[in-house]
CSV table of C-alpha atoms and ligand atoms in Angstrom, one decimal:
chain,number,residue,atom,x,y,z
A,1,MET,CA,19.8,35.6,-3.4
A,2,THR,CA,18.7,33.0,-0.8
A,3,ARG,CA,17.9,29.5,-2.0
A,4,GLY,CA,14.2,28.6,-2.2
A,5,ARG,CA,12.5,26.3,0.3
A,6,ARG,CA,12.4,22.7,-0.8
A,7,VAL,CA,9.0,21.0,-0.7
A,8,LEU,CA,7.5,17.8,-2.0
A,9,LEU,CA,4.7,18.3,-4.4
A,10,VAL,CA,2.0,15.5,-4.2
A,11,ARG,CA,-0.5,14.9,-6.9
A,12,TYR,CA,-3.6,12.9,-6.1
A,13,GLY,CA,-6.0,11.9,-8.9
A,14,GLU,CA,-9.0,9.8,-8.0
A,15,VAL,CA,-9.2,11.5,-4.6
A,16,ALA,CA,-10.0,14.8,-6.3
A,17,LEU,CA,-12.9,13.2,-8.3
A,18,LYS,CA,-14.9,12.2,-5.2
A,19,GLY,CA,-17.3,15.1,-5.3
A,20,GLN,CA,-18.6,16.1,-1.9
A,21,ASN,CA,-16.5,13.4,-0.2
A,22,ARG,CA,-13.5,15.1,-1.5
A,23,ARG,CA,-12.6,16.9,1.7
A,24,ALA,CA,-12.8,13.7,3.7
A,25,PHE,CA,-10.6,11.9,1.2
A,26,GLU,CA,-8.1,14.7,1.2
A,27,ASP,CA,-8.1,14.8,5.0
A,28,ALA,CA,-7.4,11.0,5.0
A,29,LEU,CA,-4.6,11.4,2.6
A,30,VAL,CA,-3.1,14.3,4.6
A,31,GLY,CA,-3.5,12.1,7.7
A,32,SER,CA,-1.7,9.1,6.2
A,33,LEU,CA,1.1,11.3,4.7
A,34,LYS,CA,1.7,13.0,8.1
A,35,GLU,CA,1.5,9.8,10.1
A,36,ARG,CA,3.8,7.8,7.8
A,37,ALA,CA,6.3,10.7,7.7
A,38,ARG,CA,6.2,11.0,11.5
A,39,ARG,CA,7.0,7.3,11.8
A,40,ALA,CA,10.0,7.9,9.6
A,41,GLY,CA,11.2,10.6,11.9
A,42,LEU,CA,10.0,13.5,9.8
A,43,ASP,CA,7.4,15.9,11.2
A,44,VAL,CA,6.2,17.4,7.9
A,45,ALA,CA,3.8,20.4,7.5
A,46,VAL,CA,1.2,20.0,4.8
A,47,LEU,CA,0.0,22.8,2.6
A,48,ARG,CA,-3.1,22.4,0.5
A,49,SER,CA,-3.7,23.9,-2.9
A,50,PRO,CA,-6.5,22.7,-5.3
A,51,GLY,CA,-5.5,19.3,-6.6
A,52,ARG,CA,-2.1,19.4,-4.9
A,53,LEU,CA,-0.5,18.9,-1.5
A,54,PHE,CA,2.9,20.2,-0.6
A,55,LEU,CA,4.9,18.5,2.1
A,56,VAL,CA,7.4,20.7,3.9
A,57,PRO,CA,10.1,18.7,5.7
A,58,PRO,CA,11.1,19.8,9.1
A,59,ALA,CA,13.5,22.8,9.4
A,60,SER,CA,13.7,23.1,5.7
A,61,ALA,CA,14.4,26.8,6.1
A,62,PRO,CA,16.2,28.3,3.1
A,63,GLY,CA,19.7,27.0,3.0
A,64,PRO,CA,21.8,24.3,1.4
A,65,GLY,CA,23.2,21.2,2.9
A,66,GLU,CA,23.4,17.4,2.7
A,67,ALA,CA,21.0,17.0,5.5
A,68,GLU,CA,18.2,18.6,3.6
A,69,ASP,CA,18.8,16.3,0.6
A,70,GLY,CA,18.7,13.3,2.8
A,71,ARG,CA,15.4,14.3,4.4
A,72,MET,CA,13.9,14.9,1.0
A,73,GLU,CA,15.0,11.5,-0.2
A,74,ARG,CA,13.6,9.9,2.9
A,75,LEU,CA,10.3,11.8,2.6
A,76,LEU,CA,10.1,10.8,-1.1
A,77,SER,CA,10.6,7.1,-0.3
A,78,VAL,CA,7.8,7.2,2.3
A,79,ALA,CA,5.3,9.2,0.3
A,80,SER,CA,5.8,7.2,-2.8
A,81,ARG,CA,4.3,4.3,-0.9
A,82,VAL,CA,1.2,6.0,0.4
A,83,PHE,CA,-2.1,5.0,-1.2
A,84,GLY,CA,-3.9,7.9,-2.9
A,85,VAL,CA,-0.7,9.4,-4.1
A,86,VAL,CA,-0.5,9.5,-7.9
A,87,SER,CA,2.8,11.1,-8.3
A,88,LEU,CA,5.4,13.2,-6.6
A,89,SER,CA,7.9,15.9,-7.5
A,90,PRO,CA,10.6,17.3,-5.2
A,91,ALA,CA,10.2,21.0,-5.9
A,92,VAL,CA,11.7,24.4,-5.0
A,93,GLU,CA,9.2,27.0,-3.8
A,94,ALA,CA,9.5,30.6,-4.8
A,95,PRO,CA,7.5,33.7,-4.0
A,96,LEU,CA,5.6,35.2,-7.0
A,97,GLU,CA,8.4,37.5,-8.1
A,98,TRP,CA,10.1,36.9,-11.4
A,99,ASP,CA,13.7,37.0,-10.2
A,100,ALA,CA,12.9,34.5,-7.4
A,101,ILE,CA,11.2,32.1,-9.9
A,102,VAL,CA,14.2,32.3,-12.2
A,103,GLU,CA,16.5,31.6,-9.2
A,104,ALA,CA,14.4,28.6,-8.1
A,105,ALA,CA,14.5,27.3,-11.7
A,106,LEU,CA,18.3,27.7,-11.8
A,107,GLN,CA,18.5,25.8,-8.5
A,108,VAL,CA,16.4,23.0,-9.9
A,109,ALA,CA,18.0,22.9,-13.3
A,110,ARG,CA,21.7,23.2,-12.4
A,111,PRO,CA,22.1,19.6,-11.1
A,112,VAL,CA,20.1,18.2,-14.1
A,113,ARG,CA,22.3,20.1,-16.5
A,114,ALA,CA,25.4,18.9,-14.5
A,115,ARG,CA,24.2,15.3,-14.8
A,116,GLY,CA,24.6,15.6,-18.6
A,117,ALA,CA,21.1,16.2,-20.0
A,118,PRO,CA,22.1,17.8,-23.4
A,119,THR,CA,18.8,19.7,-24.0
A,120,PHE,CA,15.7,20.9,-22.1
A,121,LYS,CA,12.4,22.6,-22.3
A,122,VAL,CA,10.3,24.4,-19.8
A,123,GLU,CA,6.6,23.6,-19.2
A,124,ALA,CA,4.5,26.0,-17.2
A,125,ARG,CA,1.1,25.7,-15.6
A,126,ARG,CA,-0.5,28.8,-14.3
A,127,ALA,CA,-3.2,27.8,-11.8
A,128,ASN,CA,-3.2,31.3,-10.3
A,129,LYS,CA,-4.8,33.5,-13.0
A,130,GLY,CA,-3.7,36.6,-11.0
A,131,PHE,CA,-0.1,36.1,-12.2
A,132,PRO,CA,0.6,38.5,-15.0
A,133,LEU,CA,2.3,36.1,-17.5
A,134,THR,CA,0.4,33.4,-19.3
A,135,SER,CA,1.6,29.8,-19.2
A,136,PRO,CA,3.3,30.0,-22.6
A,137,GLU,CA,4.9,33.3,-21.7
A,138,ILE,CA,6.2,31.8,-18.4
A,139,ALA,CA,7.6,28.8,-20.3
A,140,ARG,CA,9.3,31.0,-22.9
A,141,GLU,CA,10.8,33.5,-20.6
A,142,LEU,CA,12.0,30.9,-18.1
A,143,GLY,CA,13.4,28.8,-21.0
A,144,ARG,CA,15.4,31.8,-22.1
A,145,ALA,CA,16.7,32.5,-18.6
A,146,LEU,CA,17.9,28.9,-18.1
A,147,ALA,CA,19.4,28.6,-21.6
A,148,SER,CA,21.5,31.6,-21.1
A,149,GLY,CA,22.2,31.1,-17.4
A,150,LEU,CA,23.3,27.5,-17.8
A,151,ASP,CA,24.5,27.6,-21.4
A,152,TRP,CA,21.9,24.9,-22.1
A,153,PRO,CA,20.2,24.4,-25.5
A,154,VAL,CA,16.5,24.3,-25.7
A,155,ASP,CA,14.8,21.6,-27.7
A,156,VAL,CA,11.1,21.9,-27.5
A,157,ALA,CA,10.4,18.8,-29.6
A,158,ARG,CA,12.6,16.2,-28.0
A,159,PRO,CA,14.1,17.6,-24.8
A,160,ALA,CA,16.4,15.4,-22.7
A,161,ALA,CA,15.0,17.1,-19.6
A,162,THR,CA,11.9,19.1,-18.7
A,163,VAL,CA,11.9,21.8,-16.1
A,164,GLU,CA,8.3,22.4,-14.9
A,165,VAL,CA,6.8,25.3,-13.0
A,166,GLU,CA,3.4,25.5,-11.4
A,167,VAL,CA,2.2,29.0,-10.5
A,168,ARG,CA,-0.2,28.9,-7.5
A,169,GLU,CA,-0.1,31.0,-4.3
A,170,LYS,CA,3.6,30.5,-4.8
A,171,ALA,CA,5.6,29.1,-7.7
A,172,TYR,CA,6.9,25.6,-7.6
A,173,VAL,CA,9.7,24.4,-9.9
A,174,PHE,CA,10.7,20.8,-10.4
A,175,ALA,CA,12.4,18.6,-12.9
A,176,GLU,CA,11.4,15.1,-11.9
A,177,THR,CA,8.1,13.2,-11.3
A,178,ILE,CA,8.0,9.9,-9.4
A,179,PRO,CA,5.0,7.7,-9.6
A,180,GLY,CA,3.0,6.8,-6.5
A,181,PRO,CA,0.8,3.7,-6.1
A,182,GLY,CA,-2.5,5.6,-6.8
A,183,GLY,CA,-5.6,4.1,-5.2
A,184,LEU,CA,-7.5,5.6,-2.3
A,185,PRO,CA,-6.2,6.8,1.1
A,186,ALA,CA,-6.0,4.3,4.0
A,187,GLY,CA,-9.2,3.7,5.8
A,188,THR,CA,-11.5,5.5,3.4
A,189,ALA,CA,-13.2,2.2,2.5
A,190,GLY,CA,-13.4,1.1,6.1
A,191,ARG,CA,-11.6,-1.8,7.9
A,192,GLY,CA,-11.1,-5.4,7.0
A,193,VAL,CA,-9.5,-8.5,8.4
A,194,LEU,CA,-6.8,-10.1,6.2
A,195,LEU,CA,-6.2,-13.8,6.6
A,196,LEU,CA,-2.4,-13.7,6.3
A,197,SER,CA,-0.5,-16.9,5.8
A,198,GLY,CA,3.2,-17.0,5.1
A,199,GLY,CA,2.6,-17.6,1.4
A,200,ILE,CA,2.9,-15.5,-1.7
A,201,ASP,CA,-0.8,-14.7,-2.2
A,202,SER,CA,-2.3,-13.3,1.0
A,203,PRO,CA,0.1,-10.3,1.4
A,204,VAL,CA,-0.7,-9.3,-2.2
A,205,ALA,CA,-4.4,-9.6,-1.5
A,206,GLY,CA,-3.9,-7.3,1.6
A,207,TRP,CA,-2.0,-4.8,-0.5
A,208,LEU,CA,-4.7,-4.7,-3.2
A,209,VAL,CA,-7.6,-4.0,-0.8
A,210,ALA,CA,-5.5,-1.5,1.0
A,211,LYS,CA,-4.9,0.3,-2.3
A,212,ARG,CA,-8.7,0.6,-2.5
A,213,GLY,CA,-8.8,2.3,0.9
A,214,LEU,CA,-9.5,-0.7,3.1
A,215,GLN,CA,-7.4,-0.6,6.2
A,216,PRO,CA,-6.5,-4.3,6.9
A,217,ARG,CA,-5.6,-6.0,10.1
A,218,ALA,CA,-3.8,-9.3,9.8
A,219,VAL,CA,-4.9,-12.6,11.3
A,220,TYR,CA,-2.4,-15.5,11.3
A,221,PHE,CA,-3.4,-19.0,12.3
A,222,HIS,CA,-0.4,-20.9,13.7
A,223,THR,CA,-0.2,-24.5,14.7
A,224,PRO,CA,2.6,-25.0,17.3
A,225,PRO,CA,4.5,-27.3,17.6
A,226,TYR,CA,3.9,-28.2,13.9
A,227,THR,CA,4.7,-24.7,12.9
A,228,GLY,CA,7.4,-22.9,14.8
A,229,GLU,CA,8.6,-19.5,15.7
A,230,LYS,CA,10.3,-19.1,12.3
A,231,ALA,CA,7.0,-19.4,10.5
A,232,ARG,CA,5.5,-16.8,12.8
A,233,GLU,CA,8.5,-14.5,12.4
A,234,LYS,CA,8.0,-14.8,8.6
A,235,VAL,CA,4.5,-13.5,8.9
A,236,ARG,CA,5.8,-10.6,11.1
A,237,THR,CA,8.3,-9.8,8.4
A,238,LEU,CA,5.5,-9.8,5.8
A,239,CYS,CA,3.5,-7.4,8.0
A,240,ARG,CA,6.6,-5.2,8.3
A,241,THR,CA,6.8,-5.0,4.5
A,242,LEU,CA,3.1,-4.3,4.2
A,243,ALA,CA,3.4,-1.6,6.9
A,244,GLY,CA,5.8,0.2,4.5
A,245,TRP,CA,2.7,0.7,2.3
A,246,LEU,CA,-0.2,0.8,4.7
A,247,GLY,CA,1.2,2.2,7.9
A,248,ALA,CA,1.5,0.2,11.1
A,249,ILE,CA,-0.6,-3.0,11.0
A,250,GLU,CA,-2.1,-5.0,13.8
A,251,LEU,CA,-1.3,-8.7,13.7
A,252,ASP,CA,-3.4,-11.3,15.6
A,253,SER,CA,-1.7,-14.7,16.0
A,254,VAL,CA,-4.3,-17.3,16.6
A,255,PRO,CA,-3.5,-20.7,18.1
A,256,PHE,CA,-5.0,-23.2,15.7
A,257,THR,CA,-3.5,-26.5,16.8
A,258,SER,CA,-6.6,-27.8,18.5
A,259,VAL,CA,-8.8,-27.1,15.5
A,260,SER,CA,-6.3,-28.7,13.0
A,261,GLU,CA,-6.0,-31.8,15.2
A,262,ALA,CA,-9.8,-32.1,15.8
A,263,VAL,CA,-10.5,-31.7,12.0
A,264,PHE,CA,-7.8,-34.2,11.2
A,265,ARG,CA,-9.3,-36.8,13.6
A,266,ALA,CA,-12.9,-36.2,12.6
A,267,GLY,CA,-12.2,-36.6,8.9
A,268,PRO,CA,-13.1,-37.3,6.2
A,269,ASP,CA,-9.6,-36.5,5.1
A,270,ARG,CA,-10.6,-35.0,1.7
A,271,LEU,CA,-12.6,-32.3,3.4
A,272,GLY,CA,-9.8,-31.3,5.8
A,273,THR,CA,-8.7,-28.2,4.1
A,274,VAL,CA,-12.2,-26.8,3.6
A,275,LEU,CA,-13.1,-27.6,7.2
A,276,MET,CA,-10.0,-25.8,8.4
A,277,ARG,CA,-10.8,-22.8,6.2
A,278,ARG,CA,-14.3,-22.7,7.6
A,279,PHE,CA,-12.9,-22.5,11.1
A,280,MET,CA,-10.6,-19.7,10.0
A,281,MET,CA,-13.6,-17.8,8.7
A,282,ARG,CA,-15.5,-18.2,11.9
A,283,VAL,CA,-12.6,-17.0,14.0
A,284,ALA,CA,-11.8,-14.2,11.6
A,285,SER,CA,-15.4,-13.1,11.5
A,286,ARG,CA,-15.5,-12.9,15.3
A,287,ILE,CA,-12.3,-10.9,15.4
A,288,ALA,CA,-13.7,-8.6,12.7
A,289,GLU,CA,-16.9,-8.0,14.7
A,290,ARG,CA,-14.8,-7.2,17.8
A,291,VAL,CA,-12.7,-4.5,16.0
A,292,GLY,CA,-15.5,-3.1,13.8
A,293,ALA,CA,-14.1,-4.5,10.5
A,294,GLU,CA,-16.6,-5.0,7.7
A,295,ALA,CA,-15.0,-7.6,5.5
A,296,LEU,CA,-12.7,-10.6,5.4
A,297,VAL,CA,-9.9,-10.7,2.8
A,298,THR,CA,-8.1,-13.8,1.5
A,299,GLY,CA,-5.5,-14.6,-1.0
A,300,GLU,CA,-7.5,-17.2,-2.9
A,301,SER,CA,-7.5,-17.2,-6.7
A,302,LEU,CA,-10.0,-19.1,-8.8
A,303,GLY,CA,-8.9,-22.7,-9.6
A,304,GLN,CA,-5.4,-22.4,-8.1
A,305,VAL,CA,-5.7,-25.4,-5.8
A,306,ALA,CA,-8.5,-27.7,-4.7
A,307,SER,CA,-9.8,-25.4,-2.0
A,308,GLN,CA,-10.2,-22.6,-4.5
A,309,THR,CA,-12.9,-24.1,-6.7
A,310,LEU,CA,-16.3,-22.5,-6.7
A,311,PRO,CA,-17.9,-25.3,-4.6
A,312,SER,CA,-15.0,-24.9,-2.0
A,313,ILE,CA,-15.4,-21.2,-2.0
A,314,ALA,CA,-19.2,-21.6,-1.5
A,315,ALA,CA,-18.6,-24.0,1.4
A,316,ILE,CA,-16.0,-21.7,3.0
A,317,ASP,CA,-18.1,-18.5,2.6
A,318,GLU,CA,-21.0,-20.2,4.4
A,319,ALA,CA,-19.0,-20.1,7.6
A,320,ALA,CA,-18.2,-16.4,7.4
A,321,SER,CA,-20.5,-13.8,8.8
A,322,LEU,CA,-19.1,-11.0,6.7
A,323,PRO,CA,-18.4,-10.5,3.0
A,324,VAL,CA,-15.2,-12.3,1.9
A,325,LEU,CA,-13.1,-10.3,-0.5
A,326,ARG,CA,-10.8,-12.2,-2.8
A,327,PRO,CA,-8.9,-9.5,-4.8
A,328,LEU,CA,-6.7,-12.1,-6.5
A,329,ILE,CA,-9.6,-14.1,-7.9
A,330,GLY,CA,-8.9,-13.3,-11.5
A,331,LEU,CA,-5.1,-13.2,-11.4
A,332,ASP,CA,-2.7,-15.8,-12.7
A,333,LYS,CA,0.1,-16.9,-10.4
A,334,SER,CA,2.7,-15.1,-12.5
A,335,GLU,CA,0.7,-11.9,-12.1
A,336,ILE,CA,0.5,-12.4,-8.4
A,337,VAL,CA,4.3,-13.0,-8.2
A,338,ALA,CA,5.0,-9.9,-10.2
A,339,LEU,CA,2.9,-7.9,-7.7
A,340,ALA,CA,4.6,-9.6,-4.8
A,341,ARG,CA,8.0,-8.6,-6.1
A,342,ARG,CA,6.8,-5.0,-6.6
A,343,ILE,CA,5.4,-4.8,-3.1
A,344,GLY,CA,8.6,-6.4,-1.6
A,345,THR,CA,7.0,-9.5,0.0
A,346,TYR,CA,8.1,-12.1,-2.5
A,347,GLU,CA,11.5,-12.8,-1.1
A,348,THR,CA,10.0,-13.4,2.4
A,349,SER,CA,7.1,-15.4,1.1
A,350,ILE,CA,9.3,-18.0,-0.7
A,351,LEU,CA,11.3,-18.8,2.5
A,352,PRO,CA,10.5,-22.4,3.2
A,353,HIS,CA,8.7,-22.4,6.6
A,354,LEU,CA,5.7,-24.7,7.0
A,355,ASP,CA,2.3,-23.2,7.3
A,356,CYS,CA,-0.4,-25.1,9.2
A,357,CYS,CA,-2.2,-26.2,6.1
A,358,SER,CA,0.8,-27.9,4.7
A,359,VAL,CA,1.1,-30.0,7.8
A,360,PHE,CA,-2.5,-31.1,7.8
A,361,VAL,CA,-2.9,-31.1,4.1
A,362,PRO,CA,-5.1,-33.9,2.9
A,363,ARG,CA,-3.6,-36.4,0.3
A,364,HIS,CA,-6.6,-36.2,-1.9
A,365,PRO,CA,-8.5,-33.0,-1.2
A,366,ALA,CA,-12.1,-32.7,-2.6
A,367,THR,CA,-12.4,-30.4,-5.5
A,368,ARG,CA,-16.2,-30.3,-5.2
A,369,PRO,CA,-16.8,-30.4,-1.4
A,370,ARG,CA,-20.4,-30.4,-0.5
A,371,LEU,CA,-21.7,-28.1,2.2
A,372,ALA,CA,-23.9,-30.9,3.5
A,373,ASP,CA,-20.8,-33.1,4.0
A,374,CYS,CA,-19.0,-30.3,5.8
A,375,LEU,CA,-21.9,-29.8,8.1
A,376,ARG,CA,-22.1,-33.5,8.8
A,377,ALA,CA,-18.4,-33.6,9.7
A,378,GLU,CA,-18.7,-30.6,11.9
A,379,ALA,CA,-21.7,-32.0,13.7
A,380,ARG,CA,-19.1,-34.4,15.3
A,381,LEU,CA,-16.9,-31.5,16.5
A,382,PRO,CA,-17.3,-29.0,19.4
A,383,VAL,CA,-17.3,-26.1,16.9
A,384,GLU,CA,-18.2,-23.3,19.3
A,385,ASP,CA,-15.7,-24.5,22.0
A,386,LEU,CA,-12.9,-24.8,19.4
A,387,VAL,CA,-13.7,-21.2,18.1
A,388,ALA,CA,-13.7,-19.9,21.7
A,389,SER,CA,-10.4,-21.5,22.4
A,390,CYS,CA,-8.9,-19.9,19.4
A,391,LEU,CA,-10.3,-16.5,20.4
A,392,SER,CA,-9.1,-16.8,24.0
A,393,GLY,CA,-5.5,-17.5,22.8
A,394,VAL,CA,-5.2,-14.6,20.4
A,395,GLU,CA,-2.0,-12.6,20.8
A,396,THR,CA,-2.0,-9.1,19.2
A,397,GLU,CA,0.9,-7.0,18.3
A,398,LEU,CA,1.4,-3.8,16.3
A,399,VAL,CA,3.9,-4.2,13.5
A,400,SER,CA,5.5,-1.1,12.0
A,401,ALA,CA,7.7,-0.8,9.0
B,1,ATP,P1,-1.1,-18.0,0.4
B,1,ATP,O1,0.0,-17.8,-0.6
B,1,ATP,O2,-1.7,-16.6,0.8
B,1,ATP,O3,-0.8,-18.8,1.5
B,1,ATP,P2,-2.2,-20.1,-1.0
B,1,ATP,O4,-2.4,-20.1,-2.5
B,1,ATP,O5,-1.1,-20.9,-0.4
B,1,ATP,O6,-2.2,-18.6,-0.5
B,1,ATP,P3,-4.1,-21.5,0.6
B,1,ATP,O7,-3.0,-22.1,1.4
B,1,ATP,O8,-5.1,-22.4,0.0
B,1,ATP,O9,-3.6,-20.6,-0.6
B,1,ATP,O10,-4.9,-20.5,1.5
B,1,ATP,C1,-5.9,-19.7,0.9
B,1,ATP,C2,-6.0,-18.4,1.8
B,1,ATP,O11,-6.4,-18.8,3.1
B,1,ATP,C3,-4.7,-17.7,1.9
B,1,ATP,O12,-4.5,-16.8,0.9
B,1,ATP,C4,-5.0,-16.9,3.2
B,1,ATP,O13,-5.8,-15.8,3.0
B,1,ATP,C5,-5.8,-18.0,4.0
B,1,ATP,N1,-4.9,-18.8,4.9
B,1,ATP,C6,-4.4,-20.0,4.6
B,1,ATP,N2,-3.6,-20.4,5.7
B,1,ATP,C7,-3.6,-19.4,6.6
B,1,ATP,C8,-3.1,-19.2,7.9
B,1,ATP,N3,-2.2,-20.1,8.4
B,1,ATP,N4,-3.3,-18.1,8.5
B,1,ATP,C9,-4.1,-17.1,8.0
B,1,ATP,N5,-4.7,-17.2,6.8
B,1,ATP,C10,-4.5,-18.4,6.1
B,2,MG,MG1,-0.9,-20.9,1.8
């Protein structure tokens, strides 16, 4: 008997609930899975079945071999970081013939048994009502076959392992389910511009909006020579990590030195941070308009620092021409850190490289800055020229995982 083809079963939850948009969401999910696999050197074929996708790795013709295991591992690691994926199971596919299904089940179960699981049960799910056995019958018969074939005791109440089979156009057998990040597929909520500093918060903010389907592009304001190449490299590294979740990400580095110096000179000192944020909003809004993005995204969280009080947020927003999304607004620092660790950005974020705002940080920042005071200070500045000089110096690069 030849070995069954190995495929990766993909479950997607919320996507399936989207009514008439469902097809578009499914297409977006298929698109991101294919694209991300392709970047990892795997040209997968995607089969659709109601509520499921099946990824078929390249050249996964029937047949054993290390190479096939390696490809499946790689595919699993890519697909488990694609938004819209609820969970994944490496499966063996079999035609709808009983002997072939048993053979596939043995192929799946043998290594699980060998790893020492003392007991098991079978769970069956018959999506294809044309198949002659019911789900309980399939489970019982397959359980019998595995119990005798592998000398493996069944324990329906507390099994150490569960072998599952889904009967569709073909049968799919698997013994393992790996969680995905959930959320919505990339780009289904449109595009946004993420203000990405080298800190802990903004990469997490980008990840959270991407999880809800917003495809972010990153904008980083740098202040040479106060901030150096190392700080910029750190932001690139953060983009690389984010790209492991969202696909390749465009990074705009914006020269911000003239703004920081002008703001610093114009004072008053206590408004410095808010004034700089207002310039960032202006520049980011213009970039967003250029690229067709519909929102700005920041890593601000309520009350974390002086520039993150409601009066500051109000003053900052006034300079933006698009909605400003702040997905961290209700999170504690410890919750943000936990997410940063999960995403993989934490270790990079805590590297000690200066960001522009720590160079020009006021000694006594205002916690209740008034918009009128900001406008008065800005009246002494060539606002439009400064914005134009930022925009003309933008350097864009595409960062992949
Ligand atoms: P982070 O950890 O993201 O730097 P933070 O808590 O240090 O956040 P601030 O330094 O007050 O917060 O910055 C607030 C937000 O402004 C950041 O989350 C980020 O979205 C944006 N921001 C700050 N500095 C920069 C920068 N140099 N380039 C791009 N965006 C920035
Ligand atoms: Mg910061």
